[in-house]
XYZ file of C-alpha atoms in Angstrom:
723
model
C -30.006 -44.646 36.503
C -28.013 -43.992 39.599
C -30.164 -41.168 40.594
C -33.265 -43.287 40.195
C -31.901 -45.945 42.570
C -30.794 -43.260 45.003
C -34.246 -41.749 45.006
C -36.075 -45.193 45.421
C -33.986 -45.954 48.242
C -34.393 -43.030 50.057
C -38.148 -43.166 49.170
C -38.402 -46.391 51.124
C -36.320 -45.256 54.044
C -37.256 -43.553 57.291
C -36.038 -40.275 56.042
C -38.158 -37.118 56.105
C -39.877 -36.717 52.619
C -39.102 -32.698 53.220
C -35.222 -33.643 53.459
C -35.363 -35.964 50.542
C -37.283 -33.073 48.432
C -34.672 -30.664 49.642
C -31.761 -32.901 48.526
C -33.116 -32.857 44.880
C -33.845 -29.320 45.059
C -30.331 -28.348 46.165
C -28.931 -30.810 43.561
C -31.090 -28.806 40.777
C -29.885 -25.290 41.798
C -26.156 -26.528 42.039
C -26.700 -28.022 38.734
C -27.986 -24.913 37.121
C -25.039 -22.719 38.403
C -21.395 -22.614 37.082
C -19.236 -25.164 39.057
C -16.929 -22.753 40.490
C -19.069 -20.392 42.330
C -19.561 -19.009 45.785
C -23.408 -19.971 45.540
C -22.473 -23.599 44.905
C -20.077 -23.459 47.805
C -22.784 -22.149 50.040
C -25.196 -24.835 48.831
C -22.616 -27.507 49.324
C -22.155 -26.290 52.870
C -25.976 -26.660 53.421
C -25.963 -30.184 52.093
C -23.264 -31.104 54.780
C -25.064 -29.140 57.661
C -28.630 -30.300 57.042
C -29.383 -34.134 57.205
C -30.327 -34.496 53.730
C -29.531 -37.786 51.769
C -26.082 -36.691 50.488
C -25.707 -39.301 47.777
C -29.199 -38.228 46.454
C -27.983 -34.508 46.482
C -24.788 -35.428 44.417
C -26.508 -37.540 41.967
C -29.002 -34.836 41.488
C -26.246 -32.326 41.121
C -24.838 -34.266 38.353
C -28.040 -34.786 36.373
C -29.083 -31.313 36.454
C -25.526 -30.040 35.433
C -26.218 -31.691 32.238
C -29.614 -30.108 31.756
C -28.082 -26.757 32.788
C -25.631 -26.832 30.193
C -28.112 -26.761 27.510
C -30.201 -24.168 29.373
C -27.136 -21.560 29.569
C -28.568 -19.354 26.889
C -31.977 -19.177 28.551
C -30.284 -18.595 31.903
C -28.074 -15.759 30.110
C -31.154 -13.888 28.824
C -33.048 -14.462 32.049
C -30.145 -13.063 34.074
C -29.645 -9.973 31.808
C -33.229 -9.143 32.289
C -32.997 -9.341 35.836
C -29.824 -7.476 36.413
C -30.800 -4.522 34.125
C -34.356 -4.329 35.702
C -34.759 -0.740 36.910
C -36.683 -1.808 39.968
C -33.987 -4.116 41.177
C -31.073 -1.669 40.305
C -30.726 -0.263 43.863
C -30.210 -3.971 45.461
C -27.797 -4.724 42.798
C -25.922 -1.412 43.434
C -25.845 -2.237 47.159
C -24.488 -5.670 46.728
C -21.900 -4.609 43.965
C -20.284 -2.356 46.692
C -20.191 -4.833 49.452
C -16.719 -6.151 49.765
C -16.173 -9.634 48.400
C -19.596 -9.750 46.596
C -18.234 -9.102 43.183
C -16.320 -12.208 43.502
C -19.524 -14.099 44.043
C -20.330 -13.436 40.491
C -23.958 -12.568 41.289
C -23.776 -9.812 38.398
C -23.145 -12.535 35.783
C -26.066 -13.307 33.689
C -25.710 -16.997 33.809
C -25.127 -17.053 37.416
C -28.163 -14.969 38.339
C -30.331 -16.748 35.625
C -29.446 -20.198 36.790
C -29.933 -19.220 40.515
C -33.465 -17.471 39.763
C -34.626 -20.592 37.482
C -33.170 -22.992 39.954
C -35.053 -21.412 42.857
C -38.233 -21.198 40.911
C -38.065 -24.890 39.901
C -36.646 -25.811 43.173
C -39.694 -24.492 45.108
C -42.148 -26.005 42.770
C -40.260 -29.290 42.592
C -39.905 -29.197 46.644
C -43.845 -28.921 46.968
C -44.433 -31.531 44.439
C -41.906 -34.048 45.677
C -42.853 -33.669 49.296
C -46.612 -34.203 48.655
C -45.925 -37.019 46.084
C -43.545 -38.723 48.698
C -46.158 -38.293 51.570
C -48.825 -39.594 49.300
C -46.805 -42.639 48.311
C -45.808 -43.517 51.854
C -49.287 -43.427 53.211
C -50.805 -45.612 50.534
C -48.031 -48.056 50.167
C -46.978 -48.257 53.767
C -50.615 -48.726 54.754
C -50.821 -51.466 52.381
C -47.745 -53.162 53.625
C -48.731 -52.993 57.173
C -51.834 -55.292 56.477
C -49.833 -58.095 55.751
C -47.311 -59.511 58.105
C -44.973 -60.887 55.309
C -44.549 -57.260 54.008
C -44.171 -55.514 57.311
C -40.408 -55.701 57.160
C -40.492 -53.200 54.278
C -42.223 -50.689 56.545
C -39.369 -48.407 58.160
C -39.630 -47.251 61.741
C -40.987 -43.789 61.613
C -41.243 -43.321 65.276
C -37.728 -42.842 65.655
C -37.035 -38.915 64.768
C -33.943 -37.855 63.061
C -32.467 -34.580 63.896
C -32.365 -31.737 61.432
C -28.970 -30.726 61.744
C -25.937 -32.884 61.074
C -23.224 -31.535 63.463
C -20.650 -33.997 62.168
C -21.363 -32.461 58.931
C -20.364 -29.126 60.035
C -17.115 -30.374 61.311
C -16.698 -32.544 58.212
C -17.225 -29.495 55.916
C -14.613 -27.507 57.586
C -12.130 -30.492 57.915
C -12.574 -31.120 54.206
C -12.503 -27.662 52.861
C -10.060 -26.549 55.484
C -7.848 -29.525 54.358
C -8.446 -28.650 50.811
C -7.502 -24.968 51.497
C -4.358 -26.270 53.480
C -3.377 -28.315 50.504
C -4.060 -25.210 48.268
C -1.769 -23.080 50.517
C 0.752 -25.795 50.558
C 0.681 -26.097 46.804
C -0.358 -22.628 45.971
C 2.825 -21.795 44.468
C 3.080 -24.810 41.948
C -0.543 -24.384 41.261
C -0.202 -20.687 40.291
C 3.119 -21.421 38.423
C 1.105 -24.026 36.346
C -1.924 -21.710 35.871
C 0.366 -18.931 34.898
C 2.243 -20.814 32.478
C -0.925 -22.187 30.848
C -2.465 -18.587 30.746
C 0.521 -16.954 29.400
C 0.809 -19.469 26.641
C -2.456 -18.909 25.507
C -1.846 -15.165 25.536
C 1.243 -15.129 23.663
C 0.600 -18.174 21.443
C 3.812 -19.577 22.433
C 5.036 -22.106 25.041
C 5.809 -20.451 28.375
C 7.979 -21.841 31.147
C 8.664 -20.323 34.543
C 11.705 -21.408 36.317
C 10.409 -20.720 39.934
C 7.493 -18.703 41.617
C 7.261 -17.600 45.139
C 4.157 -15.849 46.478
C 3.386 -14.060 49.746
C -0.373 -13.969 50.370
C -0.120 -11.566 53.248
C 1.961 -8.993 51.303
C 0.290 -9.893 47.939
C 3.593 -10.175 46.261
C 4.650 -12.642 43.476
C 8.204 -13.187 42.449
C 8.947 -15.293 39.248
C 12.482 -16.053 38.052
C 13.700 -17.477 34.716
C 10.655 -17.135 32.518
C 10.865 -18.347 29.029
C 8.154 -17.203 26.399
C 9.111 -19.098 23.347
C 13.011 -17.795 22.711
C 12.638 -14.677 24.837
C 13.819 -14.965 28.509
C 13.100 -12.759 31.553
C 15.386 -13.178 34.323
C 13.014 -11.954 37.091
C 9.621 -10.575 37.568
C 8.548 -8.860 40.910
C 4.897 -8.061 41.246
C 3.067 -6.453 44.244
C -0.727 -6.127 44.345
C -3.000 -4.256 46.530
C -5.260 -6.475 48.912
C -7.505 -3.353 49.512
C -8.787 -3.309 46.006
C -8.789 -7.111 45.329
C -11.747 -6.924 47.819
C -13.718 -5.311 45.145
C -12.376 -7.622 42.444
C -10.097 -4.717 41.178
C -6.420 -5.641 40.339
C -4.061 -2.746 41.375
C -0.456 -3.531 40.578
C 1.445 -1.317 43.066
C 4.900 -2.097 41.623
C 5.901 -4.201 38.721
C 9.718 -4.971 38.103
C 10.825 -6.781 35.054
C 14.570 -7.426 34.989
C 16.208 -8.252 31.679
C 14.160 -9.394 29.164
C 16.537 -10.708 26.571
C 16.534 -12.831 23.305
C 19.239 -13.894 20.974
C 17.056 -12.613 17.972
C 17.487 -9.210 16.624
C 15.127 -6.162 16.314
C 13.963 -7.413 12.798
C 13.227 -10.857 14.070
C 11.356 -9.623 17.078
C 9.268 -7.112 15.130
C 8.504 -9.417 12.341
C 6.170 -8.715 9.520
C 2.570 -7.830 9.605
C -0.055 -10.455 9.620
C -1.157 -9.436 6.250
C 1.099 -8.612 3.408
C 1.249 -5.073 2.281
C -0.333 -4.465 -0.999
C 2.600 -2.725 -2.714
C 2.792 -1.401 -6.156
C 4.050 -3.651 -8.625
C 7.439 -2.854 -10.473
C 5.557 -2.181 -13.579
C 3.202 0.271 -11.965
C 6.112 2.071 -10.477
C 8.005 2.163 -13.686
C 5.014 3.407 -15.693
C 5.129 6.461 -13.617
C 8.668 7.037 -13.903
C 9.097 5.953 -17.683
C 11.417 8.971 -18.357
C 13.089 7.913 -21.652
C 14.385 9.495 -24.608
C 13.762 7.540 -27.536
C 16.196 7.100 -30.330
C 15.993 9.292 -33.307
C 16.037 6.369 -35.476
C 13.028 4.704 -33.618
C 11.159 8.019 -33.811
C 11.727 8.332 -37.498
C 10.868 4.703 -38.099
C 7.238 4.298 -39.073
C 6.793 8.027 -39.121
C 5.326 9.463 -42.339
C 7.781 11.990 -43.103
C 6.460 14.985 -45.324
C 9.951 15.747 -46.547
C 9.855 12.195 -48.213
C 6.664 12.818 -50.124
C 8.442 15.931 -51.386
C 11.447 14.126 -52.371
C 9.072 11.620 -54.545
C 7.682 14.915 -56.284
C 11.527 15.829 -56.824
C 12.307 12.426 -57.991
C 9.372 12.537 -60.736
C 10.419 16.177 -61.824
C 14.142 15.257 -62.095
C 13.178 12.221 -64.231
C 11.334 14.447 -66.489
C 14.208 16.964 -66.463
C 16.636 14.111 -67.441
C 14.343 13.081 -70.127
C 14.032 16.586 -71.735
C 17.898 17.102 -71.113
C 18.710 14.024 -72.816
C 16.748 14.967 -75.883
C 18.322 18.516 -75.686
C 21.864 17.080 -75.650
C 20.936 15.117 -78.826
C 19.314 18.294 -80.488
C 22.368 20.089 -79.264
C 24.852 17.871 -80.825
C 22.556 17.825 -84.101
C 22.431 21.901 -83.928
C 26.269 22.150 -83.452
C 26.576 20.106 -86.797
C 24.176 22.226 -88.412
C 26.029 25.388 -87.211
C 29.297 24.022 -88.625
C 27.388 23.744 -92.134
C 26.109 27.209 -91.815
C 29.608 28.273 -91.065
C 30.717 26.610 -94.303
C 27.649 28.191 -96.036
C 28.880 31.504 -94.843
C 32.402 31.095 -96.238
C 30.930 30.147 -99.385
C 28.899 33.400 -99.218
C 32.291 35.177 -98.496
C 33.839 33.615 -101.734
C 30.947 34.466 -103.641
C 30.744 38.021 -102.385
C 34.461 38.598 -103.732
C 33.536 37.283 -107.260
C 30.398 39.409 -107.728
C 30.099 40.294 -111.551
C 26.722 41.268 -111.975
C 23.382 41.883 -110.195
C 22.417 38.196 -110.744
C 25.437 37.246 -108.463
C 24.072 39.664 -105.951
C 20.627 38.172 -105.902
C 22.090 34.420 -105.680
C 24.219 35.643 -102.825
C 21.157 37.368 -101.074
C 18.988 34.159 -101.734
C 21.714 32.002 -100.028
C 21.978 34.518 -97.189
C 18.176 34.301 -96.661
C 18.251 30.542 -96.612
C 21.110 30.626 -93.864
C 19.240 33.211 -92.118
C 16.293 30.855 -92.145
C 18.243 27.912 -90.942
C 19.793 30.083 -87.970
C 16.386 31.333 -86.979
C 15.145 27.825 -86.903
C 18.154 26.738 -84.732
C 17.727 29.612 -82.668
C 14.084 28.914 -82.026
C 14.636 25.455 -81.334
C 17.418 26.113 -78.782
C 15.345 28.813 -77.166
C 12.266 26.488 -76.764
C 14.393 23.608 -75.260
C 16.294 26.046 -72.974
C 13.233 27.532 -71.902
C 11.907 24.131 -71.108
C 14.832 22.984 -69.200
C 14.707 26.222 -67.244
C 11.172 25.866 -66.235
C 12.040 22.185 -65.022
C 15.014 23.532 -63.330
C 12.966 26.007 -61.556
C 10.586 23.321 -60.607
C 13.525 20.996 -59.321
C 14.855 23.982 -57.294
C 11.624 24.756 -55.886
C 11.321 21.067 -54.951
C 14.443 21.208 -53.170
C 13.249 24.349 -51.449
C 9.790 22.623 -50.431
C 12.226 19.616 -49.038
C 13.885 21.894 -46.947
C 10.720 23.492 -45.544
C 9.023 20.072 -45.169
C 12.322 18.540 -43.188
C 12.176 21.575 -40.957
C 8.374 20.785 -40.202
C 9.223 16.980 -39.932
C 12.076 17.889 -37.477
C 9.692 20.133 -35.328
C 7.031 17.496 -35.131
C 9.500 14.676 -34.252
C 11.485 16.935 -31.802
C 7.991 17.577 -29.819
C 8.093 14.009 -28.525
C 10.970 14.941 -26.435
C 8.939 17.402 -24.546
C 7.007 14.723 -22.583
C 8.099 16.364 -19.273
C 6.061 19.281 -19.623
C 2.839 17.760 -18.058
C 4.847 17.099 -14.830
C 3.347 13.679 -14.040
C 6.938 12.419 -13.381
C 7.571 14.725 -10.645
C 5.572 13.002 -7.759
C 8.635 11.450 -6.614
C 7.560 11.110 -2.766
C 4.130 9.846 -3.610
C 5.765 7.454 -6.101
C 8.594 5.767 -4.201
C 8.158 6.709 -0.552
C 4.559 6.324 0.016
C 4.214 2.522 -0.589
C 7.315 2.102 1.882
C 5.697 4.219 4.369
C 2.428 2.368 4.083
C 4.389 -0.907 4.763
C 5.721 0.451 8.056
C 2.145 1.747 8.962
C 0.568 -1.444 8.505
C 3.209 -3.067 10.816
C 2.547 -0.501 13.391
C -1.215 -0.857 13.241
C -0.663 -4.592 13.771
C 0.645 -3.546 17.319
C -1.777 -1.034 17.741
C -4.544 -3.529 17.378
C -3.188 -5.230 20.493
C -3.581 -2.196 22.733
C -6.836 -0.982 20.993
C -9.143 -2.930 23.506
C -7.613 -1.024 26.361
C -8.611 2.179 24.856
C -11.989 2.656 26.303
C -14.692 4.156 23.940
C -16.750 6.825 25.905
C -19.593 6.333 23.646
C -22.521 4.405 25.128
C -22.493 0.936 23.904
C -25.655 -0.845 23.003
C -26.374 -3.562 25.733
C -26.874 -7.115 24.912
C -26.700 -10.342 26.630
C -24.179 -12.993 25.744
C -25.077 -16.717 25.624
C -23.488 -19.571 27.357
C -20.492 -18.029 29.511
C -22.741 -15.046 30.215
C -21.780 -11.357 30.651
C -20.660 -9.388 33.659
C -23.001 -6.535 34.253
C -21.505 -3.471 35.975
C -23.465 -0.991 38.183
C -22.716 2.318 39.837
C -19.356 1.897 41.426
C -18.939 3.685 44.731
C -15.362 2.670 44.750
C -14.363 5.048 42.088
C -11.349 3.061 40.891
C -10.558 1.308 37.530
C -10.787 -2.450 37.314
C -7.118 -2.617 36.413
C -4.313 -0.283 37.442
C -0.542 -0.399 37.017
C 0.885 2.242 39.438
C 4.524 1.948 38.611
C 6.526 -0.455 36.670
C 10.300 -0.603 35.586
C 11.427 -2.921 32.560
C 14.619 -3.601 31.065
C 15.527 -5.709 28.279
C 17.781 -6.473 25.613
C 18.304 -8.366 22.173
C 21.019 -9.392 20.121
C 21.471 -5.814 18.828
C 19.707 -3.473 21.272
C 19.271 -2.379 24.945
C 15.887 -0.898 26.202
C 14.465 0.454 29.333
C 10.918 1.292 30.192
C 9.226 3.492 32.980
C 5.709 3.154 33.175
C 3.277 4.918 35.712
C -0.503 5.046 36.310
C -1.748 2.815 33.630
C -5.407 1.905 34.040
C -8.303 0.254 32.021
C -10.195 3.583 32.621
C -7.694 6.334 32.606
C -10.491 8.979 32.922
C -11.682 7.034 36.037
C -8.292 7.115 37.664
C -8.004 10.887 36.533
C -4.377 10.325 36.198
C -2.388 10.763 32.983
C -0.614 7.345 32.238
C 2.867 7.646 31.293
C 5.247 5.252 29.585
C 8.893 6.386 28.667
C 11.111 4.022 26.803
C 14.536 4.709 25.909
C 16.784 2.460 23.757
C 20.054 2.145 21.934
C 21.049 -0.350 19.133
C 23.701 -0.906 16.330
C 20.896 0.201 14.114
C 20.391 3.629 15.942
C 22.295 5.691 18.397
C 19.348 6.607 20.700
C 15.692 6.128 20.801
C 13.190 7.874 23.141
C 9.495 7.193 23.230
C 7.138 9.101 25.440
C 3.578 7.867 25.590
C 0.916 9.899 27.781
C -2.606 8.635 28.056
C -5.757 10.320 29.503
C -8.741 10.804 27.079
C -6.276 10.130 24.250
C -2.972 8.674 23.812
C -0.271 11.323 23.146
C 2.844 9.879 21.535
C 6.326 11.469 20.910
C 9.269 9.673 19.512
C 12.711 10.628 18.512
C 15.154 8.335 17.051
C 18.525 9.677 16.249
C 21.269 8.575 13.962
C 19.407 5.478 12.482
C 22.188 3.623 10.471
C 21.379 1.230 7.889
C 23.332 0.227 4.898
C 20.739 0.333 2.283
C 17.200 1.517 2.234
C 15.223 0.050 -0.577
C 11.984 1.420 -1.902
C 11.080 -0.301 -5.147
C 13.689 0.695 -7.706
C 15.115 3.303 -5.407
C 18.293 2.507 -3.458
C 19.509 4.820 -0.651
C 22.959 3.769 0.601
C 24.522 4.232 3.926
C 21.874 7.050 5.071
C 21.978 8.702 8.402
C 18.367 9.044 9.626
C 16.540 10.912 12.297
C 13.023 10.370 12.840
C 10.728 12.633 15.179
C 7.055 11.858 15.549
C 4.050 13.132 17.540
C 0.551 12.405 17.468
C -2.710 11.506 19.338
C -4.606 8.287 19.327
C -8.057 7.365 20.549
C -10.261 4.099 20.387
C -11.467 5.018 16.965
C -9.010 7.251 15.349
C -5.624 8.496 15.007
C -3.632 11.526 13.965
C 0.188 11.466 13.581
C 2.629 13.532 12.273
C 6.284 12.254 11.497
C 9.488 14.204 10.505
C 12.256 12.167 8.842
C 15.610 13.681 8.056
C 17.818 11.521 5.831
C 21.366 12.283 4.634
C 22.483 9.740 2.103
C 26.014 8.704 1.143
C 24.548 7.976 -2.305
C 21.158 7.475 -4.011
C 20.808 5.169 -7.013
C 17.893 4.010 -9.218
C 18.274 0.920 -11.042
C 15.930 1.339 -13.738
C 16.254 4.739 -15.499
C 19.741 6.308 -16.050
C 18.210 9.813 -16.110
C 16.537 9.490 -12.681
C 19.959 8.031 -11.410
C 21.831 11.168 -12.523
C 19.237 13.151 -10.626
C 19.320 11.101 -7.464
C 23.200 11.973 -7.184
C 22.226 15.695 -6.940
C 19.691 14.871 -3.663
C 22.229 15.296 -0.956
C 19.465 15.519 1.849
C 15.905 14.272 2.081
C 13.354 15.930 4.380
C 9.973 14.246 4.819
C 6.763 15.139 6.807
C 4.237 12.319 6.926
C 0.691 12.892 8.214
C -1.222 9.941 9.048
C -4.732 10.014 9.715
C -7.715 7.679 9.896
C -8.302 4.431 11.752
C -7.241 0.731 11.546
C -9.658 0.062 8.808
C -9.092 2.967 6.567
C -6.408 5.695 6.904
C -4.756 8.400 4.796
C -1.098 9.175 4.264
C 0.192 12.460 3.021
C 3.888 13.208 2.501
C 4.918 17.001 2.556
C 8.582 17.420 1.364
C 10.781 19.580 -0.838
C 11.989 16.457 -2.402
C 9.371 16.844 -5.354
C 10.343 20.384 -5.793
C 14.057 19.576 -5.888
C 13.453 16.428 -8.061
C 11.620 18.284 -10.533
C 14.143 20.965 -10.694
C 17.094 18.765 -11.066
C 15.220 16.287 -13.484
C 14.131 19.368 -15.666
C 17.787 20.533 -15.786
C 19.205 17.027 -16.641
C 16.362 16.228 -19.024
C 16.567 19.554 -20.873
C 20.286 19.001 -21.249
C 19.747 15.456 -22.500
C 16.779 16.585 -24.883
C 19.123 19.358 -26.343
C 21.560 16.365 -27.211
C 18.803 14.138 -28.519
C 17.267 16.969 -30.804
C 20.771 17.579 -32.281
C 21.062 14.007 -32.928
C 17.664 14.026 -34.355
C 18.443 16.686 -36.724
C 21.583 14.799 -37.908
C 19.744 11.547 -38.515
C 16.854 13.246 -40.319
C 19.207 15.153 -42.568
C 21.013 12.098 -43.215
C 18.002 10.201 -44.237
C 16.748 13.142 -46.530
C 20.145 13.371 -48.151
C 20.038 9.600 -48.530
C 16.606 9.738 -50.232
C 17.526 12.586 -52.249
C 20.658 10.732 -53.474
C 18.374 7.775 -54.577
C 16.740 10.166 -56.918
C 19.901 10.479 -58.937
C 20.034 14.191 -58.790
C 23.161 15.566 -60.362
C 23.499 19.278 -60.084
C 25.918 19.134 -63.182
C 23.096 18.058 -65.415
C 21.998 21.674 -65.231
C 25.221 22.592 -67.143
C 23.416 21.734 -70.480
C 21.613 25.203 -69.831
C 25.068 26.774 -70.076
C 25.983 24.999 -72.994
C 22.711 26.083 -74.741
C 23.793 29.538 -73.763
C 27.105 29.290 -75.404
C 25.410 27.603 -78.348
C 22.982 30.445 -78.628
C 25.648 33.068 -78.431
C 27.423 31.283 -81.352
C 24.172 31.227 -83.260
C 23.772 34.921 -82.660
C 27.385 35.520 -83.731
C 26.458 33.639 -86.985
C 23.559 35.759 -87.346
C 25.692 38.937 -86.874
C 28.076 37.829 -89.534
C 25.199 37.813 -92.098
C 24.492 41.321 -91.535
C 27.360 41.993 -94.081
C 25.446 40.256 -96.888
C 22.738 42.877 -97.600
C 21.715 44.052 -101.071
C 23.242 47.470 -100.344
C 26.589 46.418 -99.282
C 26.757 43.736 -102.119
C 25.690 46.462 -104.583
C 28.478 48.821 -103.214
C 30.935 45.942 -103.765
C 29.686 45.478 -107.423
C 29.847 49.233 -107.970
C 33.435 49.493 -106.798
C 34.421 46.798 -108.960
C 32.622 48.359 -111.874
C 34.235 51.629 -111.410
C 37.746 49.963 -111.086
C 37.356 48.410 -114.394
C 36.071 51.518 -115.877
C 39.107 53.317 -114.876
C 41.238 50.586 -116.119
C 39.587 50.572 -119.267
């Protein structure tokens, strides 16, 4: 409402309608432009010098500033179109290479768009307001002049006002001169506060500067006792080049940072990556190194042994043998009794043969002998059949035992093959299994810091132009001052933490190194309780070239999953190239451990004790979104060699133990069959019995008719002679 009242007041004043219109137009243009701008300062000067209604100008500025805020996207698009127009390019290139013009911000899309739209609407508004005010005054004032009661409203237009406000010029210079003087007097405190605020935003930590001194003529800035969080810097000396500042280029001729120090140690300063490294779980790692020799008892358990099946057959055959042998024993006892009876019968024959008196006696003896022979043959046939049966069963049992022996050998070979799991070699990828996840963790940490400098690595590929809304975008043109927008010519930095000291020498670092056409160099040397020395050399022109040499890194323990390297002496050498999109780095690591242990596998633990030196070559290539890590090392070859030696020794012992356990189990199962080799003695008994029967059979050979007749004949002749 204020601007309306101001306008109505001026409308009914004696002021020129053109000056009233100009006040509104200048307010419109100022409102469409960003507040801190050379063009708004120029418009403000015009408002002071020309006799426009100053109050109306300020009110209009306020109103149109609100309107301009919402129209910023339109201004940005318009400004971008105008600044990239090929027809106007020569003009913009000329202005771009005029000293101080870049500070005006004319090449900002919002500034240019706001200025153009402000002038377009301003010209239209000027003519509309001028004509409208003239028409209003003519009609309204003529009406008021007819009536004496309203004549007081009509201002005195006969008194002409001057176009230039001399006091305004003086006032402008007094106000802004005084403002400049205040800035000069308060320049150091203001710069200090602005620096603290800006650095706090950059580092995301509270920044406090003890004191700040500037020398505008020499373009020097000295800061003392700077705190960035818990990090303190004793002194920073900065010298800029005034010459390049004219073209809005920041050239730091010399930067000296003295003694950056913190009570924190290296680990606390470096911290951890923003995103946690996706490491392999313990179970995944151990799955790859699950080198274990199962116990023979566990292998045999649940395994269907072929030898046990053969033992079952032995059990059946032996049971059958026992049944037959039991019956044979009974029959043998019975046969022995019959043999005794036959022996008695033979003795009776002997008696009868001594008392032969006639042919009838001979016939009786022969009949009796035939009867005894028949009994002997019957016994002999019976013994022979039972003996043959037992021999057949014994042969089957002995065959069963032989089959069991063969089956047990087959069972052993099959079970022993379970100890040959190392033949496929899947357990030998030592470097990839244990070291690659650890390397990846440190790469992710390095990438975190690489992302900080990545914006400064210019991509030479042409980028797609686009306008930026609201804040606008600075459009660059052909620069006749062939010099980068930012250059650090020389810098010396020293610093220390609770456990390290470092120095850095920096030379010729630029926002566009190819434009500077000098190789930027950063040399860092450091020493710490964690390492004897560290040298870092970084050179940058088209690509960043990195060299790193850290000697005698001393740590108590390196931990990579289940792997622990105790008191290692480490040397790291690295070199590589990095550009805005990709990187390619080779790192050599030499580790001499005091001891290597592996907590989850006793066999690998023994192998680790043989690894006296670890040599690694790590190749890293890719970009920050996706990279590849390859590890070249003789560790895998040595690991495989020592592991095979250890496992072959352990497997040999395990197989011997398996043989013992298997034999013991088979013998135990055989014993359950009740097999008693003494049971086969019955066959020997039957052989003895059979020999006895044969001897009885031989004894009957004396009782033939011829022999008995001879005895009778001898007896008869004797009687005859006696007679």
